[in-house]
Short mmCIF file of C-alpha atoms in Angstrom, two decimals:
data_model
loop_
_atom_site.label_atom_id
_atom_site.label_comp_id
_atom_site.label_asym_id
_atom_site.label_seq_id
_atom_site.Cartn_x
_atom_site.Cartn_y
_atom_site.Cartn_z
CA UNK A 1 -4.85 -18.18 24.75
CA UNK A 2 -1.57 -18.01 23.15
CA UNK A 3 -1.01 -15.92 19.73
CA UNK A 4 -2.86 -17.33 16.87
CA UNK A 5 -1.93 -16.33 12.98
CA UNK A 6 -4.81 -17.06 10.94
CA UNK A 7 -2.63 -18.42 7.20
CA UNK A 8 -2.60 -20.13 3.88
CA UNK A 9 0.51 -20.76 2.57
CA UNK A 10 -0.69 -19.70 -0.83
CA UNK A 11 -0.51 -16.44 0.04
CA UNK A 12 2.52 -14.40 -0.39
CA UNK A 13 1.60 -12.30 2.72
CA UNK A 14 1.09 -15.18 4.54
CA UNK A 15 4.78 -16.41 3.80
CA UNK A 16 6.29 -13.45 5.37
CA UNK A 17 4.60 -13.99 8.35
CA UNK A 18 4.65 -17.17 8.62
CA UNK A 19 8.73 -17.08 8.01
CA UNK A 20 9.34 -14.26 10.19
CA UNK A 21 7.66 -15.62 13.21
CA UNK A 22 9.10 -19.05 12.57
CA UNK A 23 12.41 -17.41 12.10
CA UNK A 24 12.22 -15.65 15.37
CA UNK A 25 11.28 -18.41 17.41
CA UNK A 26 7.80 -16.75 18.25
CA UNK A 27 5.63 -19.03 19.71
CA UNK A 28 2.13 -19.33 17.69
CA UNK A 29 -0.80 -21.70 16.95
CA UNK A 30 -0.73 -21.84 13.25
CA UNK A 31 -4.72 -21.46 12.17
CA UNK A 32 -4.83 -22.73 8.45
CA UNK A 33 -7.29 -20.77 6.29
CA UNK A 34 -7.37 -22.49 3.40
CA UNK A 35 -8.53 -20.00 0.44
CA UNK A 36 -9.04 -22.26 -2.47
CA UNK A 37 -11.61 -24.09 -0.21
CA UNK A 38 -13.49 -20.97 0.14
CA UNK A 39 -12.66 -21.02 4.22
CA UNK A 40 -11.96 -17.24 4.54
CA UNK A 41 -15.51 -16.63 3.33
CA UNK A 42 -16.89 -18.94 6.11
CA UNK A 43 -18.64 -17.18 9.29
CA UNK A 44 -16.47 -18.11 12.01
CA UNK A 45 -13.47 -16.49 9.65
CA UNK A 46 -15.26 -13.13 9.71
CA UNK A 47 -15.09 -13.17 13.11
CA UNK A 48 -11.45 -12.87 13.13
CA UNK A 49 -11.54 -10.83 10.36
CA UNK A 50 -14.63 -8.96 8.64
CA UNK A 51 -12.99 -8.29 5.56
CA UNK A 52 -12.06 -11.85 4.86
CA UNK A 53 -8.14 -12.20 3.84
CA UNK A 54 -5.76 -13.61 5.34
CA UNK A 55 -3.13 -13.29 6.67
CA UNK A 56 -4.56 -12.10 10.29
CA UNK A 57 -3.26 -12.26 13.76
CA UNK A 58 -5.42 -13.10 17.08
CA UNK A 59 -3.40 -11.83 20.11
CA UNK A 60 -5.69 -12.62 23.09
CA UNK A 61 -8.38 -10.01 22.24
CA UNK A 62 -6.60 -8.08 19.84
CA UNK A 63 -6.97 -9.11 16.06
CA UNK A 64 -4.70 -7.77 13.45
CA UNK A 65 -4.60 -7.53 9.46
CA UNK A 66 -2.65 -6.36 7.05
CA UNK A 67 1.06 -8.38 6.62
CA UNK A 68 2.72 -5.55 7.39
CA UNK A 69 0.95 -4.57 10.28
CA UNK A 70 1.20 -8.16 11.61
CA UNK A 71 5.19 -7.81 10.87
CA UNK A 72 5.48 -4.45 12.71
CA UNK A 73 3.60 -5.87 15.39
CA UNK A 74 5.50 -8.88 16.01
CA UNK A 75 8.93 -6.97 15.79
CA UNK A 76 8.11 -5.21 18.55
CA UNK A 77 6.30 -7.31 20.82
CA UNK A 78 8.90 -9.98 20.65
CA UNK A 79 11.98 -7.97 20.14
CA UNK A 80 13.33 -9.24 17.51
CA UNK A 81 17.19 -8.51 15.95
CA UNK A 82 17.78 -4.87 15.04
CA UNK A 83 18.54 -6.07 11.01
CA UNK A 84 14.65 -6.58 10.75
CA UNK A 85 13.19 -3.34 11.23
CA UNK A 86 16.33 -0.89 11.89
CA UNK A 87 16.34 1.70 15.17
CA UNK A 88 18.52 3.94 12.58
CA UNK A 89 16.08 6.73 11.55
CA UNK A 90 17.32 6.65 8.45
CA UNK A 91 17.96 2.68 7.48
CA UNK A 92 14.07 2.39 9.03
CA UNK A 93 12.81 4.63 6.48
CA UNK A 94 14.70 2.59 3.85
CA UNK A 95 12.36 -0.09 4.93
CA UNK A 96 9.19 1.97 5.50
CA UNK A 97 9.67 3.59 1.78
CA UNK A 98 9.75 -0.22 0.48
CA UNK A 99 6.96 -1.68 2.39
CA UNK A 100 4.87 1.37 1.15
CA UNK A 101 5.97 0.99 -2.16
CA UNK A 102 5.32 -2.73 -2.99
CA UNK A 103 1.46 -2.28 -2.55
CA UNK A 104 0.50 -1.15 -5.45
CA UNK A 105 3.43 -2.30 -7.83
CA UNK A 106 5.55 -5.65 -6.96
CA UNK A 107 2.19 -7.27 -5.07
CA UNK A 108 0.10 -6.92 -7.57
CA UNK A 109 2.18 -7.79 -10.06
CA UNK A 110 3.15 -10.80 -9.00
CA UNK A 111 -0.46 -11.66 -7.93
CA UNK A 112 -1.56 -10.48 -11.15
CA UNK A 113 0.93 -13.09 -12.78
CA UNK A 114 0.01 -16.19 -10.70
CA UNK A 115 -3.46 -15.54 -11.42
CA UNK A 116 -3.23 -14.78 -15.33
CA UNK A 117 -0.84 -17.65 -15.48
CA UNK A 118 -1.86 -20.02 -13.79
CA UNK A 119 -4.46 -19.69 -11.22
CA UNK A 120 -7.25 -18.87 -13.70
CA UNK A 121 -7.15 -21.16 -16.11
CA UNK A 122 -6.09 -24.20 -14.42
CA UNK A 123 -7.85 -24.00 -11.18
CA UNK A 124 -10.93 -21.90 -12.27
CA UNK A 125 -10.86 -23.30 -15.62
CA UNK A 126 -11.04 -19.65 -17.00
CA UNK A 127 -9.30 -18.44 -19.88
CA UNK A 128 -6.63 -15.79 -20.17
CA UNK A 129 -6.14 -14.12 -23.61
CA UNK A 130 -2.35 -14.30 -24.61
CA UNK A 131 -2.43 -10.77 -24.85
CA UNK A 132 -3.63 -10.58 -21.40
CA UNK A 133 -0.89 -12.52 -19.84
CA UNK A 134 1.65 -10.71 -21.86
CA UNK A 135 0.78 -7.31 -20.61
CA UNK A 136 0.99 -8.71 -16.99
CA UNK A 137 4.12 -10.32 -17.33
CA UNK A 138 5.43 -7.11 -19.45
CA UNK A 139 4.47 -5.21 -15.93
CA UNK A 140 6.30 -7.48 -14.03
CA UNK A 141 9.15 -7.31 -15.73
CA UNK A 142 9.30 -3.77 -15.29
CA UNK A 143 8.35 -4.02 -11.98
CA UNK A 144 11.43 -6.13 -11.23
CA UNK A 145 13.70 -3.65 -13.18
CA UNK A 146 12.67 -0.77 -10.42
CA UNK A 147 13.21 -3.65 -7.98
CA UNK A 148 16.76 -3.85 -8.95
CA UNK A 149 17.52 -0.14 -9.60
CA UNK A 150 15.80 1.89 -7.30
CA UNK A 151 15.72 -0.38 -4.26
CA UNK A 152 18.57 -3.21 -4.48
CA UNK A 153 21.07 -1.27 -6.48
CA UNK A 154 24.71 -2.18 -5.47
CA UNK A 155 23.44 -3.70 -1.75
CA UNK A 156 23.40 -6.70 -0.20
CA UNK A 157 19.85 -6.51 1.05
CA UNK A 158 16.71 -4.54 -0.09
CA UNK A 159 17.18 -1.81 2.55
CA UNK A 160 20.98 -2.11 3.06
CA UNK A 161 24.03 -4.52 4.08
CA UNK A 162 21.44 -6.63 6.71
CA UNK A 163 18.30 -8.10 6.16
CA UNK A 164 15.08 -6.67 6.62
CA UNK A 165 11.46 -6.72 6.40
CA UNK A 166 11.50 -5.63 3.23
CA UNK A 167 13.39 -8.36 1.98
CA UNK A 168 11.62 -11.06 2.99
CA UNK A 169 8.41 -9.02 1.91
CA UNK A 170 9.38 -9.12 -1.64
CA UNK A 171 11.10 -12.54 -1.59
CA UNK A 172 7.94 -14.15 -0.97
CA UNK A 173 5.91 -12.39 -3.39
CA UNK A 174 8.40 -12.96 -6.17
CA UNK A 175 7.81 -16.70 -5.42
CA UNK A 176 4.23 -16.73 -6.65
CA UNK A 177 5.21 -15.52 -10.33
CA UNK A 178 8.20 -18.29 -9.78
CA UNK A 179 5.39 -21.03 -8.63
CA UNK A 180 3.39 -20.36 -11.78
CA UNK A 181 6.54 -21.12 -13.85
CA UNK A 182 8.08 -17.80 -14.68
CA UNK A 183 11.69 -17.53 -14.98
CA UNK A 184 11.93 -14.34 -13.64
CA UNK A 185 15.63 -15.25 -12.21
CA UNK A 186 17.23 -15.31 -15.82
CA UNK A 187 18.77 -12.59 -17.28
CA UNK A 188 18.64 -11.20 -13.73
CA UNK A 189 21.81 -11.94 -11.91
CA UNK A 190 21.91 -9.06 -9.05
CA UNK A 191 18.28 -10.28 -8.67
CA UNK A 192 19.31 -14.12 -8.07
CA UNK A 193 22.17 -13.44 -6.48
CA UNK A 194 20.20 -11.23 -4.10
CA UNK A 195 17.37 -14.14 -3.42
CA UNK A 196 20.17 -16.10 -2.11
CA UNK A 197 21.43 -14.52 -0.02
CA UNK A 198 17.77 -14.24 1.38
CA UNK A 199 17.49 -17.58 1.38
CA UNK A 200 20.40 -18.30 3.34
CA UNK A 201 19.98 -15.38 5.62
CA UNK A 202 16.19 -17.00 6.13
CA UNK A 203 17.59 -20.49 6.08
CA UNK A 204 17.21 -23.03 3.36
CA UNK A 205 14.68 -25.34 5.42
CA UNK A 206 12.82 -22.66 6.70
CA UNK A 207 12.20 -21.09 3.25
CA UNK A 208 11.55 -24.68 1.44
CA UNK A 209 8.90 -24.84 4.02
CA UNK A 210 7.31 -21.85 3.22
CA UNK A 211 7.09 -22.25 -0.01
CA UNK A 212 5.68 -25.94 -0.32
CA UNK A 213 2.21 -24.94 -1.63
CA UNK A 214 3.09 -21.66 -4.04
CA UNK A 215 5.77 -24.66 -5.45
CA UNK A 216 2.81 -26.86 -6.64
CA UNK A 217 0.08 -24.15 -7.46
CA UNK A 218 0.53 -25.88 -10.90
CA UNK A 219 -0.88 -28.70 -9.58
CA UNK A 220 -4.25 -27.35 -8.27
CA UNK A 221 -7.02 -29.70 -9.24
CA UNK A 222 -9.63 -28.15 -11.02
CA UNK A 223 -12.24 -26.17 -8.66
CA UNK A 224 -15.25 -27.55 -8.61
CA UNK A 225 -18.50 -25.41 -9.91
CA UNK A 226 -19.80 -24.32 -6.28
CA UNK A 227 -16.48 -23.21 -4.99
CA UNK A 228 -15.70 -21.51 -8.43
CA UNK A 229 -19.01 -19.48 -7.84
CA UNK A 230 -17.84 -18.85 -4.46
CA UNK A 231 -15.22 -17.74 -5.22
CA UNK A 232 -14.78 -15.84 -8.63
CA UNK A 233 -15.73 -11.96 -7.41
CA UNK A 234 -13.21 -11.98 -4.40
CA UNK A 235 -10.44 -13.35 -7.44
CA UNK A 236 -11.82 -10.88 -9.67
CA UNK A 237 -11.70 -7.57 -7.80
CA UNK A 238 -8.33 -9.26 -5.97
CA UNK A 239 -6.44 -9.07 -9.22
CA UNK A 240 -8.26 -6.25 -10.79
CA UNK B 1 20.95 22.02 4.72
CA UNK B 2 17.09 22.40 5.69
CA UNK B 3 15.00 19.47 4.81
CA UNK B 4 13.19 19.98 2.08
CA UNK B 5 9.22 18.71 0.47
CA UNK B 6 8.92 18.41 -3.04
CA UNK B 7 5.40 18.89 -3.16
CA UNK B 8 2.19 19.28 -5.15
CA UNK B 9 -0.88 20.26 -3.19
CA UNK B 10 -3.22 18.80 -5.74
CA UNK B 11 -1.80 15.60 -5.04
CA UNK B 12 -2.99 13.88 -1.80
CA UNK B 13 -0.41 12.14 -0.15
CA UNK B 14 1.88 15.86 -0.89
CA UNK B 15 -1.79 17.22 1.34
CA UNK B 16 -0.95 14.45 4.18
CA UNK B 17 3.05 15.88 4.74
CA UNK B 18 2.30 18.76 4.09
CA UNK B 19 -0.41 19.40 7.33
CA UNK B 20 1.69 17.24 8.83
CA UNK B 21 5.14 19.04 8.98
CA UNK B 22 3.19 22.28 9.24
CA UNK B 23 1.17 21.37 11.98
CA UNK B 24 4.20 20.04 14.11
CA UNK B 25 6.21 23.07 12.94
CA UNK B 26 8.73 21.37 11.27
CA UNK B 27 11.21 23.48 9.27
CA UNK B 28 11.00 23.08 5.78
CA UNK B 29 12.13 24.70 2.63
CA UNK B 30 8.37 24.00 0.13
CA UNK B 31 9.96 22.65 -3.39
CA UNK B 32 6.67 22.70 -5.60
CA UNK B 33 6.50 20.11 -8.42
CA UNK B 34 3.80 21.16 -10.64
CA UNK B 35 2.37 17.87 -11.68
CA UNK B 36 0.16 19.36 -14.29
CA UNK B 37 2.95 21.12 -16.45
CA UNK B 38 4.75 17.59 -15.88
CA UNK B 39 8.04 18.98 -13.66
CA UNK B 40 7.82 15.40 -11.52
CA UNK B 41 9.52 14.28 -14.77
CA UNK B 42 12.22 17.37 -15.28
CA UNK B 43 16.03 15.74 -14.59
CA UNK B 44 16.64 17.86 -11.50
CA UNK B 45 13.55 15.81 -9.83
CA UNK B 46 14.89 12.30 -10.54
CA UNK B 47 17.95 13.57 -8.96
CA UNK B 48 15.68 13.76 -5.52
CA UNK B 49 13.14 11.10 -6.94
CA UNK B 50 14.01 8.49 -9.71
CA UNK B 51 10.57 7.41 -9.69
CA UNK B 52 9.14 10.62 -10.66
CA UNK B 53 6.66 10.96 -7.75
CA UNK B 54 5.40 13.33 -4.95
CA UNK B 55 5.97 13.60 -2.18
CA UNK B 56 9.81 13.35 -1.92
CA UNK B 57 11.89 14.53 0.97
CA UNK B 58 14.98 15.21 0.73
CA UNK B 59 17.44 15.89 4.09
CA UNK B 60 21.23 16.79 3.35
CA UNK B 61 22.06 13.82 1.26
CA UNK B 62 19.11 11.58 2.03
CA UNK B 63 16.08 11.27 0.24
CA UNK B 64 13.46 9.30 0.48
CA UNK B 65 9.97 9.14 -1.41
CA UNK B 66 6.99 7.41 -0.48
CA UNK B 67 4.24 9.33 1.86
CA UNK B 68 3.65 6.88 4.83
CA UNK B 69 7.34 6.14 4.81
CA UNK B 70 8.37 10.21 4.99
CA UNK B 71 5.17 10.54 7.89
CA UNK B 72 6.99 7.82 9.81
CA UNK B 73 9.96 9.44 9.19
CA UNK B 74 9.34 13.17 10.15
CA UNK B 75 7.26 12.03 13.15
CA UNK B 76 10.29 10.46 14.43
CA UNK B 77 12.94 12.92 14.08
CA UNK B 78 11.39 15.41 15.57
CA UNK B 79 9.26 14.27 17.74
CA UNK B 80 5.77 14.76 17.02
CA UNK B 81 3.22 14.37 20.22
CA UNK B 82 2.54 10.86 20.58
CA UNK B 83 -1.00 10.12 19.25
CA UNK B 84 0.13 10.79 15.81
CA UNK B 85 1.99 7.19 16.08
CA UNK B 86 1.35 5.95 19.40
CA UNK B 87 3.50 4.25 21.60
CA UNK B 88 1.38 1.89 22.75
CA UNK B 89 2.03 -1.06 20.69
CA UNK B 90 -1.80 -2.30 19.53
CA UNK B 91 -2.45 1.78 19.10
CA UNK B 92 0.10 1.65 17.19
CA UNK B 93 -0.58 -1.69 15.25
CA UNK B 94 -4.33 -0.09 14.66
CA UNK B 95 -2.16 2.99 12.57
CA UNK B 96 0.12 0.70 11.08
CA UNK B 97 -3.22 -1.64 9.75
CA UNK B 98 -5.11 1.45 8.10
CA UNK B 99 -1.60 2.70 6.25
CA UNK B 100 -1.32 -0.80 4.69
CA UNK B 101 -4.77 -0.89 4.11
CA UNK B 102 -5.35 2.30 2.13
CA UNK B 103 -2.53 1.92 -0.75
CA UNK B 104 -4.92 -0.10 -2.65
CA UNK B 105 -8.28 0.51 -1.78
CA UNK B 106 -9.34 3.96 -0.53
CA UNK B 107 -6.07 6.12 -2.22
CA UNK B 108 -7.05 3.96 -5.35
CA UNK B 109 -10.62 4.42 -5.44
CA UNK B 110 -10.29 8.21 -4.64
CA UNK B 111 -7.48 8.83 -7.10
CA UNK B 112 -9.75 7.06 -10.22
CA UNK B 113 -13.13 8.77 -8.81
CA UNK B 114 -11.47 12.05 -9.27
CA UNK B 115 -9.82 11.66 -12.59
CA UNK B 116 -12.52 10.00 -13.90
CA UNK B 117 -15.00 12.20 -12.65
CA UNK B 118 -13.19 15.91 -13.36
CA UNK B 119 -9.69 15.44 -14.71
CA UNK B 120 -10.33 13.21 -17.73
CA UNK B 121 -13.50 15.18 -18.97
CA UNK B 122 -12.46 18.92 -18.27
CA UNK B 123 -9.33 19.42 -17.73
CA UNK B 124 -8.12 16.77 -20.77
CA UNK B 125 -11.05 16.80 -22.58
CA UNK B 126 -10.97 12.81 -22.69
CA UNK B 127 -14.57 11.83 -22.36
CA UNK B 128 -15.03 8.99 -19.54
CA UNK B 129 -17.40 6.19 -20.52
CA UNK B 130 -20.72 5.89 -17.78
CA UNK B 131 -20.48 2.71 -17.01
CA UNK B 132 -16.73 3.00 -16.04
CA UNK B 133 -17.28 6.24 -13.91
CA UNK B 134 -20.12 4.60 -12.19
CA UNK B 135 -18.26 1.28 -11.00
CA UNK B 136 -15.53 3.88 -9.86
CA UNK B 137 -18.15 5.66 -8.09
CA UNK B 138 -19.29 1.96 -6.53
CA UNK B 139 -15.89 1.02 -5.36
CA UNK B 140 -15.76 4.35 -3.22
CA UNK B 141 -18.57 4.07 -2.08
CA UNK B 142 -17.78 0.40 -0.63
CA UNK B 143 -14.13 1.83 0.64
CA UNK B 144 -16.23 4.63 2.13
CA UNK B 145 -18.59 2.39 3.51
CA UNK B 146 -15.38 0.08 5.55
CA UNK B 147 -13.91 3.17 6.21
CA UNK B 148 -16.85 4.17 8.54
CA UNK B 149 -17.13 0.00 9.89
CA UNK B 150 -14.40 -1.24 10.25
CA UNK B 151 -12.23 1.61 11.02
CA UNK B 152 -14.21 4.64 12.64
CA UNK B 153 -17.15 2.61 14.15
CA UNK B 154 -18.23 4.42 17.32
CA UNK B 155 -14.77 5.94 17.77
CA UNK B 156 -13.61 9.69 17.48
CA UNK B 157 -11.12 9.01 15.08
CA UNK B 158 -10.00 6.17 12.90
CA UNK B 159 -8.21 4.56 15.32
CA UNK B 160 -8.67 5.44 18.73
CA UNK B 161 -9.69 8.65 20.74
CA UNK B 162 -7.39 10.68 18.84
CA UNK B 163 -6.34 12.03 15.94
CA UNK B 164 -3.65 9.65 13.81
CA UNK B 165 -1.25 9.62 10.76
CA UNK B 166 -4.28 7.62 9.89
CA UNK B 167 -6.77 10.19 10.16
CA UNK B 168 -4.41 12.63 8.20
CA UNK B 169 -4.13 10.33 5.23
CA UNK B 170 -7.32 9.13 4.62
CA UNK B 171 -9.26 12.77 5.26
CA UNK B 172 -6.58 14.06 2.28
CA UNK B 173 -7.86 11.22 0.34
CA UNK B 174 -10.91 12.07 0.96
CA UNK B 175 -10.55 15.54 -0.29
CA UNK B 176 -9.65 14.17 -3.69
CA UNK B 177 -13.44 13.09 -4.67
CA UNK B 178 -14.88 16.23 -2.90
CA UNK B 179 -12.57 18.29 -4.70
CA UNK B 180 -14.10 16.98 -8.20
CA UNK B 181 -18.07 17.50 -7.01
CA UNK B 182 -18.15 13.89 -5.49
CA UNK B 183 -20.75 14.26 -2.25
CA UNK B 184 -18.63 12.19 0.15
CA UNK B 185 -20.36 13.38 3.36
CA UNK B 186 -23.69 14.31 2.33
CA UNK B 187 -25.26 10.76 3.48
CA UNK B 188 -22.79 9.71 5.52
CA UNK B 189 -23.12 11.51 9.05
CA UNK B 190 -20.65 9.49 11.01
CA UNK B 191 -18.27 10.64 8.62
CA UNK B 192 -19.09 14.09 8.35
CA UNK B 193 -18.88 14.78 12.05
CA UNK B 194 -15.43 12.89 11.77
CA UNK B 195 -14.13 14.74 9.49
CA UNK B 196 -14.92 18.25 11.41
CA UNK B 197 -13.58 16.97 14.38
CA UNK B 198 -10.01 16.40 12.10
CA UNK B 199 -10.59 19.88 10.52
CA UNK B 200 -10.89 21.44 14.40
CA UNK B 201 -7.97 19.19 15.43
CA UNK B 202 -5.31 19.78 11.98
CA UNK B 203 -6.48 23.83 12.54
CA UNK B 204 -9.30 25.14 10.44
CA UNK B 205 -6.62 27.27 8.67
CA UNK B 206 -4.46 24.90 7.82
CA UNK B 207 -6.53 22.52 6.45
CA UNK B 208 -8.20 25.26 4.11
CA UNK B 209 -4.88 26.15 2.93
CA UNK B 210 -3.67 22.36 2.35
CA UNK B 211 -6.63 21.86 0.59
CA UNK B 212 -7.06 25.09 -1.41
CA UNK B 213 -5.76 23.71 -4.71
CA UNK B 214 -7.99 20.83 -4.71
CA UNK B 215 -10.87 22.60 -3.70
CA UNK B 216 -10.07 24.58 -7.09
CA UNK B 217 -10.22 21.91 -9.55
CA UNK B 218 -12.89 22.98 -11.35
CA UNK B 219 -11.71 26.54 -12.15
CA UNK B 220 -9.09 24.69 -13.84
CA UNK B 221 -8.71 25.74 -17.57
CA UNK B 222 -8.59 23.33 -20.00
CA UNK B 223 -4.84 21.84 -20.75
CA UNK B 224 -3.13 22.94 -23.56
CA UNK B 225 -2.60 20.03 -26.21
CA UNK B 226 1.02 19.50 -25.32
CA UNK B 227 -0.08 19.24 -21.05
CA UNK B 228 -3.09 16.97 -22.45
CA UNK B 229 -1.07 14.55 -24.51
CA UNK B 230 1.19 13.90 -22.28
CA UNK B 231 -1.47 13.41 -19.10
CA UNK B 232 -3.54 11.31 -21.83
CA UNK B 233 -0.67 8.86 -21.75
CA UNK B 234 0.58 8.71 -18.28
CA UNK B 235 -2.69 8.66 -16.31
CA UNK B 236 -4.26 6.03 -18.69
CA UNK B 237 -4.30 3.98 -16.03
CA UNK B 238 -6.56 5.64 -13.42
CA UNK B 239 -9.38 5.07 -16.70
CA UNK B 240 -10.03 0.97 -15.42
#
């Protein structure tokens, strides 16, 4: 059995993966877990993985979670091009200080966003106070600023003149504020002009591909009232 | 130039580098940055950190802040013994799952359970509501609870046979609720006996003296109303 990555394309994580492995040529089965259907909750998900998120990685007997776990993994099993994850000791840590970084700040963030934004109201028909949204788009905002001065700066990439990991980490979860409408491009030049570049280093196709689904999150039909019950607490402590 | 640790003890990722460098005798000049008496936000420390947070590292002219990323990158420049990062790429993969996973589950719930549980009440005076310490309380107690299924199962350590970088952060987590009267290991055997065999494998020693400020929380005096203002404001967070 050949490598299976367990993904749903609604998932920022899962975009990384899905690019990098594309992007690299490795050779997968693509399992679609489709989370607005409730399928990571289902029984024969758990067996892949017990704590029921996606994305995760089956390997023979070997199962994987966590993105960047699966990413770290897949660099090195398949050898990819230095740029991604650098031999330099110090360049690596460039990209090991980002990937630790975005946890907790730029990921939830931008989940936060989707969710307040969009997500919650249109597909789970629940309401968002206006002050609610505001203070999560207020903390994206300044999560973007660090974004640009603490980790882009004057550089090409995230991490330094090549692409990286890191790039493509926080490309694709800056997509899911974009797919709930946010302009989070204006005003933001070195920001734009930085996603480019990322774009074209990932290739155009490749990264139109990717983002198909977070593109038309808009357009999520209504959930109806047993998968809403499903799936409310995960969403709930997910964006807490 | 000797590397250098901007460190506070009584924070634990600062815990984590600290037993780390020390145990692998890694040269290091100790910079303490009292995080009570606010020096993480003095302009000499954004020089090393812009961010304003422990630990930093700083190495001739390269910094670099973020725990797991400074682990990686001490373990690699000088060569720590192999089973702190293994090698073997799923050993490896295992370490590289549990640092993802942590950032926003078990270092979150053990940050809030100590605030809210010491910090908040006796040291700023800011009285916690019930119902918010006890959900805090909850969510460790489910972290604590995948900690010992998912990760430890029947294993000596957290991800294989021996100790880890994994091990070393999550046991300074750890250290964070016990620190503030939380009884982490009172019904949890499994974890008890894996947490002596980290103690016996760190050094009995050093792990006291990593841990001695922690361990000393509650001999804390009250802040002074400048200390507690200040805290009031920039830990507000830790009170969801």
């Amino acid at each position: 059995m050949g490598l299976e990555l367990y993904l749903d394309l609604l998932s920022q994580p899962c975009r990384a993966v899905y690019i990098f492995a594309k992007k690299n040529g490795i050779p997968f089965e693509l399992r679609a877990v489709e989370l607005l259907k409730g399928q990571h909750l289902s029984d024969a998900f758990a067996q892949v993985n017990p704590l029921k998120k996606v994305p995760a990685l089956k390997d023979g007997d070997f199962t994987l979670t966590e993105s960047v776990a699966i990413l770290l993994y897949l660099t090195r099993k398949y050898e990819v091009p230095d740029h991604w994850y650098p031999q330099d000791l110090q360049a690596r840590a460039r990209v090991d200080e980002y990937l630790a970084w975005q946890h907790t700040t730029l990921r939830r963030n931008c989940l936060r966003a989707l969710w307040h934004k969009v997500m919650l109201p249109v597909f789970l028909g629940e309401p968002v106070s206006p002050q609610m949204l505001a203070a999560t788009l207020a903390e994206l905002d300044e999560t973007l600023q660090l974004l640009e001065d603490q980790f882009l700066q004057n550089k090409a990439f995230l991490a330094g003149p090549h692409i990286s990991l890191a790039d493509l980490v926080a490309v694709t979860e800056l997509m899911h504020p974009v797919g709930a409408g946010c302009q989070i491009f204006e005003g933001r030049p070195k920001l734009a002009a930085w996603q480019q570049r990322v774009v074209a280093a990932v290739g155009e196709e490749l990264f139109r591909e990717a983002h198909e689904v977070i593109l038309k999150a808009r357009d999520s039909p209504p959930a109806d009232p047993i998968i809403k019950q499903k799936l409310m607490p995960g969403v709930l402590a997910m964006i807490r | 130039m000797v590397l250098e640790l901007y460190l506070d003890l009584l924070s634990q990722p600062c815990r984590a580098v600290y037993i780390f460098a020390k145990k692998n005798g890694i040269p290091f000049e100790l910079r303490t940055v009292d995080l009570l008496k606010g020096q993480n936000h003095s302009d000499a420390f954004a020089q090393v950190n812009p961010l304003k947070k422990v630990p930093a590292l700083k190495d001739g002219d390269f910094t670099l802040a973020e725990s797991v990323a400074i682990l990686l990158y001490l373990s690699r420049k000088y060569k720590a013994p192999d089973h702190w990062y293994p090698q073997d790429l799923q050993a490896r993969a295992r370490v590289d799952e549990y640092l993802a996973w942590q950032h926003t589950t078990l270092r979150s719930s053990c940050s809030r359970a100590m605030w809210q549980k010491m910090m908040f009440p006796v040291f700023l005076r800011e009285p916690v509501p019930p119902e918010t310490l006890a959900a805090t309380l909850a969510e460790l107690d489910r972290c604590l609870q995948l900690l010992e299924d998912k990760f430890l199962r029947d294993q000596a350590f957290l991800t294989g046979s021996r100790i880890s970088l994994a091990d070393l952060v999550a046991i300074t987590e750890l250290m964070h609720p016990v620190g503030a009267g939380c009884r982490v290991f009172e019904s949890r055997p499994k974890l008890a006996t894996w947490r002596q065999r980290v103690e016996a494998a760190v050094g009995e020693d050093l792990f006291r003296e990593a841990n001695a400020d922690i361990l000393k929380l509650k001999d804390l005096p009250p802040a002074d109303p400048v200390t507690r203002e200040k805290l009031r404001l920039s830990m507000k967070a830790l009170l969801q």
